[in-house]
Amino acid sequence: MGCFECCIKCLGGVPYASLVATILCFCGVALFCGCGHVALTGTLTILENHFSKITADHAMLTDIIQLMQYVIYGIASFFFLYGIILLAEGFYTTSAVKELHSEFKTTVCGRCISGMFVFLTYILGIAWLGVFGFSAVPVFLFYNMWSTCAAMRSPMANLTSIDSICVDVRQYGIIPWNATPGKACGSTLGDICNTSEFYLSYHLYIVACAGAGATVIALLIYMMATTYNFAVLKFKSREDCCTKF
């Protein structure tokens, strides 16, 4: 067998679906975790400087944001390892599928591990759908504030007094109702929209939401690849049992 034929045979055993899913998963998780971490810090800065001047009013929110940032560290570490394990499992199952009509033998342990990864990937896919929906919430809140500021600056708007236009973050449950000032109106609101913290956090939340969506797509590809390979391995095991008699 020549070098070219050997390379073609090696490339035939590459799990391209798992490889694409792994790259997409790494990129999506990196965007979600990195951008989400920085955006949470910027959000806390905006609240402390403009909406809640008393530290005790947003102490619980500060603890929640810090907890979410620690969770982000855990998510990044877990999916880095999980992606590598799924890629390795993809190489194993793809090799078994490619050698369906040869002497390659599957074991009960290998099939059980493949089935476990199928189940776990389905659970993670459902969980990331929730994460994707949750990551869209801050995008919606920041978009409301940005659109309000854009409406005030628009020359088409016929406004008698811009001070009557306000954004009250207390209505979203982010800070308690007794927080002061709790809302921003008129020129103060415009100044908030012009800050670097607002601009950066808003766009980082959008990128984090896109990263969560990419991770959901990656997990869907994992689901299809692992389910197909597991089904073929199960079929192969039944065929092996039948040929023994």
Short mmCIF file of N, CA, C and O in Angstrom, two decimals, residues 79 120-134 216 219 223:
data_model
loop_
_atom_site.label_atom_id
_atom_site.label_comp_id
_atom_site.label_asym_id
_atom_site.label_seq_id
_atom_site.Cartn_x
_atom_site.Cartn_y
_atom_site.Cartn_z
N PHE A 79 -16.60 21.91 29.35
CA PHE A 79 -16.82 21.68 27.93
C PHE A 79 -15.50 21.53 27.17
O PHE A 79 -15.49 20.93 26.09
N LEU A 120 -26.07 11.74 27.69
CA LEU A 120 -25.53 12.96 28.30
C LEU A 120 -25.57 14.14 27.34
O LEU A 120 -25.85 15.28 27.74
N THR A 121 -25.30 13.87 26.07
CA THR A 121 -25.32 14.94 25.08
C THR A 121 -26.74 15.48 24.88
O THR A 121 -26.94 16.68 24.72
N TYR A 122 -27.73 14.60 24.92
CA TYR A 122 -29.12 15.06 24.84
C TYR A 122 -29.47 15.95 26.02
O TYR A 122 -30.12 17.00 25.87
N ILE A 123 -29.06 15.55 27.21
CA ILE A 123 -29.34 16.36 28.41
C ILE A 123 -28.66 17.71 28.32
O ILE A 123 -29.26 18.76 28.62
N LEU A 124 -27.40 17.73 27.90
CA LEU A 124 -26.68 19.00 27.76
C LEU A 124 -27.28 19.88 26.68
O LEU A 124 -27.31 21.10 26.81
N GLY A 125 -27.78 19.26 25.60
CA GLY A 125 -28.43 20.03 24.55
C GLY A 125 -29.68 20.75 25.06
O GLY A 125 -29.91 21.92 24.76
N ILE A 126 -30.48 20.04 25.85
CA ILE A 126 -31.68 20.66 26.43
C ILE A 126 -31.28 21.77 27.40
O ILE A 126 -31.90 22.85 27.43
N ALA A 127 -30.24 21.51 28.20
CA ALA A 127 -29.80 22.54 29.15
C ALA A 127 -29.29 23.79 28.44
O ALA A 127 -29.57 24.92 28.86
N TRP A 128 -28.58 23.60 27.34
CA TRP A 128 -28.04 24.76 26.61
C TRP A 128 -29.12 25.52 25.86
O TRP A 128 -28.94 26.70 25.56
N LEU A 129 -30.23 24.87 25.56
CA LEU A 129 -31.36 25.62 25.02
C LEU A 129 -31.85 26.63 26.05
O LEU A 129 -32.20 27.77 25.72
N GLY A 130 -31.89 26.20 27.32
CA GLY A 130 -32.24 27.12 28.39
C GLY A 130 -31.23 28.22 28.57
O GLY A 130 -31.58 29.39 28.80
N VAL A 131 -29.93 27.88 28.46
CA VAL A 131 -28.88 28.89 28.57
C VAL A 131 -28.99 29.90 27.43
O VAL A 131 -28.82 31.12 27.64
N PHE A 132 -29.29 29.42 26.24
CA PHE A 132 -29.45 30.31 25.09
C PHE A 132 -30.61 31.28 25.30
O PHE A 132 -30.50 32.48 25.02
N GLY A 133 -31.72 30.77 25.82
CA GLY A 133 -32.85 31.65 26.11
C GLY A 133 -32.54 32.64 27.21
O GLY A 133 -32.91 33.83 27.13
N PHE A 134 -31.82 32.18 28.25
CA PHE A 134 -31.46 33.07 29.35
C PHE A 134 -30.49 34.16 28.90
O PHE A 134 -30.57 35.31 29.36
N VAL A 216 -25.37 25.32 21.05
CA VAL A 216 -26.56 24.49 20.84
C VAL A 216 -26.47 23.75 19.51
O VAL A 216 -26.76 22.54 19.43
N LEU A 219 -23.99 20.92 19.82
CA LEU A 219 -24.54 19.78 20.56
C LEU A 219 -25.54 19.01 19.70
O LEU A 219 -25.65 17.77 19.81
N MET A 223 -25.33 15.16 18.83
CA MET A 223 -26.45 14.23 19.01
C MET A 223 -26.63 13.34 17.79
O MET A 223 -26.76 12.11 17.91
#
